[in-house]
Coordinates of C-alpha atoms in Angstrom, one line a residue:
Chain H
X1 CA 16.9 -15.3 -28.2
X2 CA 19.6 -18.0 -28.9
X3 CA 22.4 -15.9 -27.2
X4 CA 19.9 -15.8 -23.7
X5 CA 19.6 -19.1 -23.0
X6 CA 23.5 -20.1 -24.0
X7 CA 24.7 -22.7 -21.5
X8 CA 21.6 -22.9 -19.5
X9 CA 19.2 -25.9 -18.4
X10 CA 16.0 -26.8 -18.9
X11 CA 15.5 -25.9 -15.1
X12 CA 17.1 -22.8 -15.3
X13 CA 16.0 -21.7 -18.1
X14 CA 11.9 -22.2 -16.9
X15 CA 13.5 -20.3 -13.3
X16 CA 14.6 -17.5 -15.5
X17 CA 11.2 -17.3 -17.7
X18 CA 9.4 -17.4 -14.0
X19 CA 11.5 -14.5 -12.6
X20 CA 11.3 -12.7 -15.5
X21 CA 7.5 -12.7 -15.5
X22 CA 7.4 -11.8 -11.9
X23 CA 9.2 -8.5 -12.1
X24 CA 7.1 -7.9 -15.5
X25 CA 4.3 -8.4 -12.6
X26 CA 5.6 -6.2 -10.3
X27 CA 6.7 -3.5 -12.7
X28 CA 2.7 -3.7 -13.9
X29 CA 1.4 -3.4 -10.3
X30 CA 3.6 -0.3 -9.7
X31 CA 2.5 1.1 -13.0
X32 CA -1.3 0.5 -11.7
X33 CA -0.6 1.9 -8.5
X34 CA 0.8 5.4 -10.1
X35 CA -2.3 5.7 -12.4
X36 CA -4.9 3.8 -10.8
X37 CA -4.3 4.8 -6.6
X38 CA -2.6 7.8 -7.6
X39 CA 0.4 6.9 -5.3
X40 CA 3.2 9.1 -6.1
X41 CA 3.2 8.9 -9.6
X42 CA 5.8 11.0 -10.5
X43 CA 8.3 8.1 -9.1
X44 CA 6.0 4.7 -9.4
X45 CA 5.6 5.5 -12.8
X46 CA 9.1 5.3 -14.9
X47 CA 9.9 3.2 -11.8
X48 CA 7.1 0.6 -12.7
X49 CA 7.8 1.2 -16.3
X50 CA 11.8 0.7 -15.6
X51 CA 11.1 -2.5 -14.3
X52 CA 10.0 -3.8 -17.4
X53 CA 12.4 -2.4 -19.7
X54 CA 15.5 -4.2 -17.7
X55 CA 14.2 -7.1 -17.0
X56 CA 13.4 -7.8 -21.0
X57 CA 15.5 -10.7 -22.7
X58 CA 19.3 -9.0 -22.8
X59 CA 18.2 -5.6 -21.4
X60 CA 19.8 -4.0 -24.0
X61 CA 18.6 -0.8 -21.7
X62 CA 21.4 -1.8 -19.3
X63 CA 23.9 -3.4 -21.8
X64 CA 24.5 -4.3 -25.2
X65 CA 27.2 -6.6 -26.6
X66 CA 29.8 -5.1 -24.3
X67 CA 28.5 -1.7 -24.8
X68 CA 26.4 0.4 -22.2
X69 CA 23.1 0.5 -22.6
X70 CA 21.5 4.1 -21.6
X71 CA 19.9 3.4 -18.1
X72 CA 23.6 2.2 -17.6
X73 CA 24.5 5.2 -18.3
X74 CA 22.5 7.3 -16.3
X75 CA 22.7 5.3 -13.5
X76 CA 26.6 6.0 -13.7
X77 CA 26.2 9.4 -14.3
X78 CA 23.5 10.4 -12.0
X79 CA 23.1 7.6 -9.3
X80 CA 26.8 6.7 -9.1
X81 CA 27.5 9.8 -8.8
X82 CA 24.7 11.4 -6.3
X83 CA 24.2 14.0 -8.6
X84 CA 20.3 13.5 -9.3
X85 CA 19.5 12.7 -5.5
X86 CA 21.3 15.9 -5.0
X87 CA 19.4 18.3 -7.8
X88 CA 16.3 16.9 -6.2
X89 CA 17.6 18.6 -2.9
X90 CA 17.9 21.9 -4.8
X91 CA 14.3 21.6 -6.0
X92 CA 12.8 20.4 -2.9
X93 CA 15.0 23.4 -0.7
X94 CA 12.9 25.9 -3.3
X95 CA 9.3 24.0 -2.7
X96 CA 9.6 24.4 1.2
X97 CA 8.3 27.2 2.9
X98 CA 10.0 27.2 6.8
X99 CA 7.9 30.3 8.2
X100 CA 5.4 28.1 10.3
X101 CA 8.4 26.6 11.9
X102 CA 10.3 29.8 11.9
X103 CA 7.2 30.9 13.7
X104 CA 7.0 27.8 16.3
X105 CA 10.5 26.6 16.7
X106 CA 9.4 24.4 19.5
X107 CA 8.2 22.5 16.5
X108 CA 11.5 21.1 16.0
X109 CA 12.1 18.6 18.6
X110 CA 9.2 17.0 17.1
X111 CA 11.4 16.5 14.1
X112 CA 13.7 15.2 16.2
X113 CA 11.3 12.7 17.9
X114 CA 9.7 11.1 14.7
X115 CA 12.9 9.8 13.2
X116 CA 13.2 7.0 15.8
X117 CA 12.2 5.1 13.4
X118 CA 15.1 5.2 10.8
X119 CA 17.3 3.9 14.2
X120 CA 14.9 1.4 15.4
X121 CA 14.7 0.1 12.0
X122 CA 18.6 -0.1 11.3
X123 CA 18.3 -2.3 14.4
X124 CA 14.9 -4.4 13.1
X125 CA 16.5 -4.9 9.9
X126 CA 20.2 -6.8 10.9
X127 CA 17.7 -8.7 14.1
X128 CA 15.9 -9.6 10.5
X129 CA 19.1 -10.4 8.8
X130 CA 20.2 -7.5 6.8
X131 CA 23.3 -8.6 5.3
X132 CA 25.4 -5.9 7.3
X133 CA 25.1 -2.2 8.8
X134 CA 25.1 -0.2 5.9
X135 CA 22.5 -2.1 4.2
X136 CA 20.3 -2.5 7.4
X137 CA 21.2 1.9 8.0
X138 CA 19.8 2.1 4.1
X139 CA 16.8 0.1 4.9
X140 CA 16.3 2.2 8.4
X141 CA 16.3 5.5 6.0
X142 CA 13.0 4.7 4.8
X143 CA 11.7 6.2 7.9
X144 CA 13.0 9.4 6.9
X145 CA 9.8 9.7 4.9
X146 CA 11.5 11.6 2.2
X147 CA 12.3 9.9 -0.9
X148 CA 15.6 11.9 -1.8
X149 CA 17.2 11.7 1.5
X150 CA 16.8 7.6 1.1
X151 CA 18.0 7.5 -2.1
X152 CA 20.8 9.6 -1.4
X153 CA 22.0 7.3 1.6
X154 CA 20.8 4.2 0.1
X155 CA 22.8 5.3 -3.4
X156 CA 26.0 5.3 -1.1
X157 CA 25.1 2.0 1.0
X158 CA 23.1 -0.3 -0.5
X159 CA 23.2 0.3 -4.2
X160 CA 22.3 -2.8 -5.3
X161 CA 18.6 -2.2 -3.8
X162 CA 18.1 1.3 -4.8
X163 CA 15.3 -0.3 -6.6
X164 CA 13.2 -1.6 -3.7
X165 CA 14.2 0.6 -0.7
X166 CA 13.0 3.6 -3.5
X167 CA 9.6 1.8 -4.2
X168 CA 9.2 1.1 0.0
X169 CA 10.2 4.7 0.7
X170 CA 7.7 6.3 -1.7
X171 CA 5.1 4.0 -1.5
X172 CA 5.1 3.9 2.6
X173 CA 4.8 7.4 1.9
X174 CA 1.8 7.6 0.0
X175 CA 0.5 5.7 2.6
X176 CA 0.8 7.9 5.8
X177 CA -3.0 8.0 5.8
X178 CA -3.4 4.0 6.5
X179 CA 0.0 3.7 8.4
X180 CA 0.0 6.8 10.9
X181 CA -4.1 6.8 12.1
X182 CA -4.1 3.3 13.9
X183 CA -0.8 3.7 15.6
X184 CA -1.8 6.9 16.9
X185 CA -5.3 6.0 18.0
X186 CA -3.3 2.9 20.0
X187 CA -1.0 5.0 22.4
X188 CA -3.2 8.4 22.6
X189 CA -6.8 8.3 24.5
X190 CA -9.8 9.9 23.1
X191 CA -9.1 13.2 25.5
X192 CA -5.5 13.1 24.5
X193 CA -6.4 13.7 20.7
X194 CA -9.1 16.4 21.6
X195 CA -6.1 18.4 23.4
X196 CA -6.9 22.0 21.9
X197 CA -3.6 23.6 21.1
X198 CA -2.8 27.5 21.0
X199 CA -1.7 29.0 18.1
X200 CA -0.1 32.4 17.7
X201 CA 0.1 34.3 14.7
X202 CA 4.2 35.5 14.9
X203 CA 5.2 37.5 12.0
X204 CA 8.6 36.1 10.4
X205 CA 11.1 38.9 9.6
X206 CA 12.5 38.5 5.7
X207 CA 15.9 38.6 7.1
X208 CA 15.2 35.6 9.4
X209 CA 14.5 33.7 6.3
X210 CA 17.2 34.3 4.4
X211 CA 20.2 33.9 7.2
X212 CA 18.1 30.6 8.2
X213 CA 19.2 28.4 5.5
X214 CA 22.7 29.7 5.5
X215 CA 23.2 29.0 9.0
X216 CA 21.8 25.8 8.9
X217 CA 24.0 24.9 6.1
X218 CA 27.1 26.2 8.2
X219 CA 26.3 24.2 11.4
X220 CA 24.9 21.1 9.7
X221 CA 28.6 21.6 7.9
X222 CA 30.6 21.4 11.3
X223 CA 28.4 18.8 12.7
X224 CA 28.2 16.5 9.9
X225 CA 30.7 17.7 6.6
X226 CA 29.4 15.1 4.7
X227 CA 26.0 15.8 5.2
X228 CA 26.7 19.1 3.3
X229 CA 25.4 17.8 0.2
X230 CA 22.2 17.3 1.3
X231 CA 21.4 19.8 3.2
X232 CA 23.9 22.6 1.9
X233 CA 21.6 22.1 -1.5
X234 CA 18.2 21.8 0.1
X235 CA 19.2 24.9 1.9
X236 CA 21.0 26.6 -1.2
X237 CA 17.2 25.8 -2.8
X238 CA 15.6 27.4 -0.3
X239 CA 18.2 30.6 -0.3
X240 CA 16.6 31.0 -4.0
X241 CA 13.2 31.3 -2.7
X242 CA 13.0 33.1 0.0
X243 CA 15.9 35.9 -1.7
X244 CA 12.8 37.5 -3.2
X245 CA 15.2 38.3 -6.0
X246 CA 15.6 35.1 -7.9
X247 CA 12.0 34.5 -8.8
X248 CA 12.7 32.9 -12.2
X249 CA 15.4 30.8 -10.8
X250 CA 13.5 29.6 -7.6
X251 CA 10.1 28.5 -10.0
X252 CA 12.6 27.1 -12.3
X253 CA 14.0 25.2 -9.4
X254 CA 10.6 24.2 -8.5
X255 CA 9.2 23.0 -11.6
X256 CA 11.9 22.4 -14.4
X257 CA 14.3 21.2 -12.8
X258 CA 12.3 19.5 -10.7
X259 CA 10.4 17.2 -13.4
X260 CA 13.4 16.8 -15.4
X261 CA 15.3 15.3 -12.8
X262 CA 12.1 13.6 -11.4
X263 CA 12.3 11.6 -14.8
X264 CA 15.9 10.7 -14.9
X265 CA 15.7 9.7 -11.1
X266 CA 12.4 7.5 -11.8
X267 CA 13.6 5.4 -14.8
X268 CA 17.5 5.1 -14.0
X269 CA 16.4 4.1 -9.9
X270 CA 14.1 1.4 -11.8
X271 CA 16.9 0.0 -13.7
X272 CA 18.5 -1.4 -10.6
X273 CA 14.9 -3.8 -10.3
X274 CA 16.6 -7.0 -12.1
X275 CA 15.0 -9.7 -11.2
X276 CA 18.5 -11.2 -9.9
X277 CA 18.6 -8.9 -7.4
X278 CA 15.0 -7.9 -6.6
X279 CA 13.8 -11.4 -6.0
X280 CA 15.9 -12.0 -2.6
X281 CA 15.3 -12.2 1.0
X282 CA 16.7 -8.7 1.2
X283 CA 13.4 -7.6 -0.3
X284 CA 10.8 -9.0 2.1
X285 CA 13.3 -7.2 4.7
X286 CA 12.9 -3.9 3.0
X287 CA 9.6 -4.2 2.9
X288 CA 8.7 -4.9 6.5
X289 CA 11.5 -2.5 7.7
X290 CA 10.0 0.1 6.0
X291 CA 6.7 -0.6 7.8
X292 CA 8.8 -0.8 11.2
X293 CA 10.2 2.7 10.4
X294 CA 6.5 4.4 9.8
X295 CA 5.5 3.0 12.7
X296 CA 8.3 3.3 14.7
X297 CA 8.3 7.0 13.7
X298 CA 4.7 8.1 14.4
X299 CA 5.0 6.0 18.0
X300 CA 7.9 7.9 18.5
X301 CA 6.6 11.4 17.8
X302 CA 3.5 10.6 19.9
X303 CA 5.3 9.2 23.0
X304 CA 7.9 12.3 23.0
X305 CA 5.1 14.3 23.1
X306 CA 3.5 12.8 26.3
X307 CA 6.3 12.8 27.7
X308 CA 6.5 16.7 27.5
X309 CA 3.4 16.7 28.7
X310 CA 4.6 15.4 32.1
X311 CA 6.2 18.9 32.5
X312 CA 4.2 21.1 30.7
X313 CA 1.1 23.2 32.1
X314 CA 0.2 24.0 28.7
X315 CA -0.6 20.2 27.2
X316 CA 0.9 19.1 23.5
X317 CA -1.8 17.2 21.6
X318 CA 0.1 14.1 21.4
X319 CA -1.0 13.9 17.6
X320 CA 0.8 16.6 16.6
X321 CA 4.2 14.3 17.6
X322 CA 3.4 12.4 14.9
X323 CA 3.5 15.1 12.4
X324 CA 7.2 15.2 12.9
X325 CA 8.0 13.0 9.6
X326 CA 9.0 14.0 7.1
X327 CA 5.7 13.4 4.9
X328 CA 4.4 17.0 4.1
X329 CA 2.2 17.8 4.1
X330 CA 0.2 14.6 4.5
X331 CA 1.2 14.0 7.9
X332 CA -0.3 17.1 8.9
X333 CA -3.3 16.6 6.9
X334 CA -4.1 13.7 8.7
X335 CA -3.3 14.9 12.1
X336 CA -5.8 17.8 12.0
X337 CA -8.6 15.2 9.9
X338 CA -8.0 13.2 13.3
X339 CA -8.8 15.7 15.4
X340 CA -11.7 17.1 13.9
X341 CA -13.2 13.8 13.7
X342 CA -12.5 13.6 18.0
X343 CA -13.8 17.6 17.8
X344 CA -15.1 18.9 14.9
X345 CA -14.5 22.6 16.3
X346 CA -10.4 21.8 16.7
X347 CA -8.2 23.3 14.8
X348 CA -4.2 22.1 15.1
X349 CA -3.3 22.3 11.8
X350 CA -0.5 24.9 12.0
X351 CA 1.1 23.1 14.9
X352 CA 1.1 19.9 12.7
X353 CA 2.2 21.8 9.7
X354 CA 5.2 23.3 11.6
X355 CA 6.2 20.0 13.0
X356 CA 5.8 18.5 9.8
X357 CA 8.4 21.0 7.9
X358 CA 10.2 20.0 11.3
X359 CA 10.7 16.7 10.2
X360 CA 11.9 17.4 6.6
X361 CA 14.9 19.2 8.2
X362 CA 14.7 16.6 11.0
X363 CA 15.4 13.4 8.9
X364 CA 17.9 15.2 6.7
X365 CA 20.0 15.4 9.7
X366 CA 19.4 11.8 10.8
X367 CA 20.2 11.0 7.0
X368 CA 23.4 12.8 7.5
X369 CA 24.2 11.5 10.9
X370 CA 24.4 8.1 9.3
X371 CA 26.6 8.8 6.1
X372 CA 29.0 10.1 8.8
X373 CA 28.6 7.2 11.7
X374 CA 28.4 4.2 9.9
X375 CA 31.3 4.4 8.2
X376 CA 33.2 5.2 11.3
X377 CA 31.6 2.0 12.9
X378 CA 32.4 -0.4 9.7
X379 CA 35.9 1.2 9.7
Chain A
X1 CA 35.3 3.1 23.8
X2 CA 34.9 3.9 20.0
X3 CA 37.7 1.4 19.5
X4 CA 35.6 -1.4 21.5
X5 CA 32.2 -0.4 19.6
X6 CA 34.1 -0.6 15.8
X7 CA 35.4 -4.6 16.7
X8 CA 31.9 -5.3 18.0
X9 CA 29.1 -6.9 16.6
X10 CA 26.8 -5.9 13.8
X11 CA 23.8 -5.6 16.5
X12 CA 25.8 -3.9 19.1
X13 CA 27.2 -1.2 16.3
X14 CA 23.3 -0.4 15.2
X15 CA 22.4 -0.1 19.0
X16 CA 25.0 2.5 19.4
X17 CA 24.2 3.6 16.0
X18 CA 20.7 4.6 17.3
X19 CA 22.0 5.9 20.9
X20 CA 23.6 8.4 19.0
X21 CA 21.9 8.9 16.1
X22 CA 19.3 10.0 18.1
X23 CA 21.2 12.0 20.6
X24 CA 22.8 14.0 17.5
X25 CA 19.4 14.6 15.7
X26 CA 17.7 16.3 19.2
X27 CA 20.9 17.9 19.8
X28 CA 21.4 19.3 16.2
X29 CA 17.9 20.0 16.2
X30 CA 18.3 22.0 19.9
X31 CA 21.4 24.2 18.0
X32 CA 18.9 25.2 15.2
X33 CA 16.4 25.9 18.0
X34 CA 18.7 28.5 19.8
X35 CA 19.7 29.7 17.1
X36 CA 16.0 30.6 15.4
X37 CA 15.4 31.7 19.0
X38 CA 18.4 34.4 18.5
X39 CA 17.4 35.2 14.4
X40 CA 13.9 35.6 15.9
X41 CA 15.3 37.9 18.8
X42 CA 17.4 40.1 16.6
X43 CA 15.7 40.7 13.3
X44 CA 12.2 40.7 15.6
X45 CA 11.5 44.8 14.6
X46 CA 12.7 43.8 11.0
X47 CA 10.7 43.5 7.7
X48 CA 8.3 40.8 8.4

């Protein structure tokens, strides 16, 4: 205890006792959010319970008398490096099943639609005084809705708030239900949401399936090369699944490799909450941005789809715009809960569900659109 | 252009930023479209 308060006031001192006890706070709450509200545990948990261990007197977790401690050295092994971010990918790719949107590619434009948000938030957060692009483009990736494509951008712009853009992006997340509803009820009208929607049972040839994630590996390649390690591993994920011949690799994908990296992700992301650098303005901006970008997303699914409505003779429920994020399958769950409440006999759960696989391809490409602009624009 | 948008300011590079971000999202998006359009097309009497 000596060694901690070496050349420090009285002031100071109390400051750093006060700080200290705030992230203990905030590492508690996230903790009681995992177990108590159930919002994504797997990551508010060792996040939550990260947060405590490095912001202990010394955090011998991050270093130790000039040696590193061993969230230090995950962090440099799997953050620094994008390797953990990027084994997530490969897990995820093996979890998602793209035969409703293989079946409905209309779907995709949807995906398209709903990641405004990441945009409009990029431009929220510098108006809010984000301390430059790439940390404002990091804060904006929280309305990709999916946690690995934010920490994978955020691990490569603003790694000094891994910590809180991870916490906003899963726990915005978790809250789709109380974020998405209010928006949508505010630009659709009651006979918008009771818009029934047609759904046609196409069957999906194998062969479709298999060539679709190498194709979109090869043109997400040309487009964007360094979006390749996102998507090139989502897709290489998904190549394991849907072979039909690598069963043992593709549930290994999905549920070994998938906790196991879960862990590491969880407890070295919550290393980077020290109360030095949580306890900023920066924060508070994350915070609301990542509001902004939810919001900004489902308003811009919902509009894009009236818009098409303008044209089309056979009319989009609106609500099914907002499924485009990323959320899965949440989003969709509460699109068709919304409907049925407007008409209990409606049933557009299969156009939400494609829209919503829509969007986890959607704000992959947005996330890689950004690693390749915004450098170009920071020069 | 690109030359006049990279000694701009902050605000003006995350306004382009979104122009075409978005642009390149629909129009990646459009590319996978026409191209699940063809898969669907040409694999259509395939194992489903």
């Amino acid at each position: 205890m000596d060694k901690l308060f070496v050349g420090m006031t009285s002031q100071q001192i109390i400051q750093y006792i006060i700080q200290h006890m705030i992230m203990f706070g905030i590492g508690g709450f996230l903790i009681y959010l995992a177990i108590k509200k159930e919002y994504e545990p797997m990551l508010l948990l060792p996040i939550g319970f990260s947060t405590i261990l490095v912001n202990l007197p010394l955090s011998a977790v991050l270093e130790y008398e000039g040696t590193p401690g061993v969230l230090k050295i995950l962090f440099d092994a799997g953050i620094a490096t994008e390797l953990f971010p990027v084994l997530i990918f490969v897990a995820v790719g093996a979890m998602i099943d793209f035969t409703p949107l293989l079946a409905n590619p209309k779907m995709l434009f949807f995906g398209a639609a709903a990641q405004f948000g990441i945009f409009a938030t990029t431009v929220i957060a510098l108006l809010l005084g984000a301390d430059s692009l790439k940390v404002a483009s990091a804060i904006g990736i929280i309305g990709a809705a999916d946690g690995p494509t934010a920490i994978f951008v955020a691990s490569k712009f603003a790694q000094k708030y891994l910590g809180p853009i991870t916490v906003a992006a899963y726990s915005y997340m978790s809250l789709v239900p109380l974020v998405q509803p209010p928006v949508i009820r505010l630009l659709t009208t009651k006979e918008e949401r009771m818009i029934r929607m047609e759904y046609k049972d196409v069957k999906v040839p194998k062969t479709v399936k298999i060539l679709f994630p190498i194709f979109v590996t090869v043109i997400a390649g040309i487009i964007a090369p360094i979006s390749v390690p996102l998507v090139g591993l989502l897709m290489f994920g998904n190549l394991i699944r849907e072979s039909g011949v690598l069963e043992r690799l593709s549930k290994a994908a999905q549920n070994e490799l998938a906790n196991i990296v879960t862990i590491l992700l969880g407890i070295t992301i919550g290393s980077t909450m020290v109360a030095e650098d949580f306890l900023q303005p920066t924060t508070l901006i994350i915070i609301l941005g990542g509001l902004a970008a939810f919001v900004f997303d489902t308003a811009g699914g919902v509009l894009f789809a009236k818009f098409l409505n303008l044209f089309l003779r056979k009319k989009v429920n609106p609500m099914v715009g907002a499924a485009g994020i990323s959320a899965f399958p949440m989003s969709a769950r509460v699109i068709q809960k919304m409907a049925q409440k407007e008409d209990p006999s409606n049933f557009i759960l299969m156009h939400a569900v494609s829209a919503n696989v829509a969007g986890q391809l959607g704000s992959i490409i947005a996330g890689g659109l950004i690693l390749a602009l915004v450098p170009l624009l920071t020069g | 252009m690109f030359e006049s948008i990279v000694h701009a300011s902050e605000l003006t590079k995350s306004l382009f930023l979104m122009v075409v971000g978005v642009a390149g999202v629909y129009a990646t998006l459009a590319l996978f479209y026409l191209m699940v359009k063809l898969l669907m097309k040409a694999f259509k009497d395939h194992d489903a």
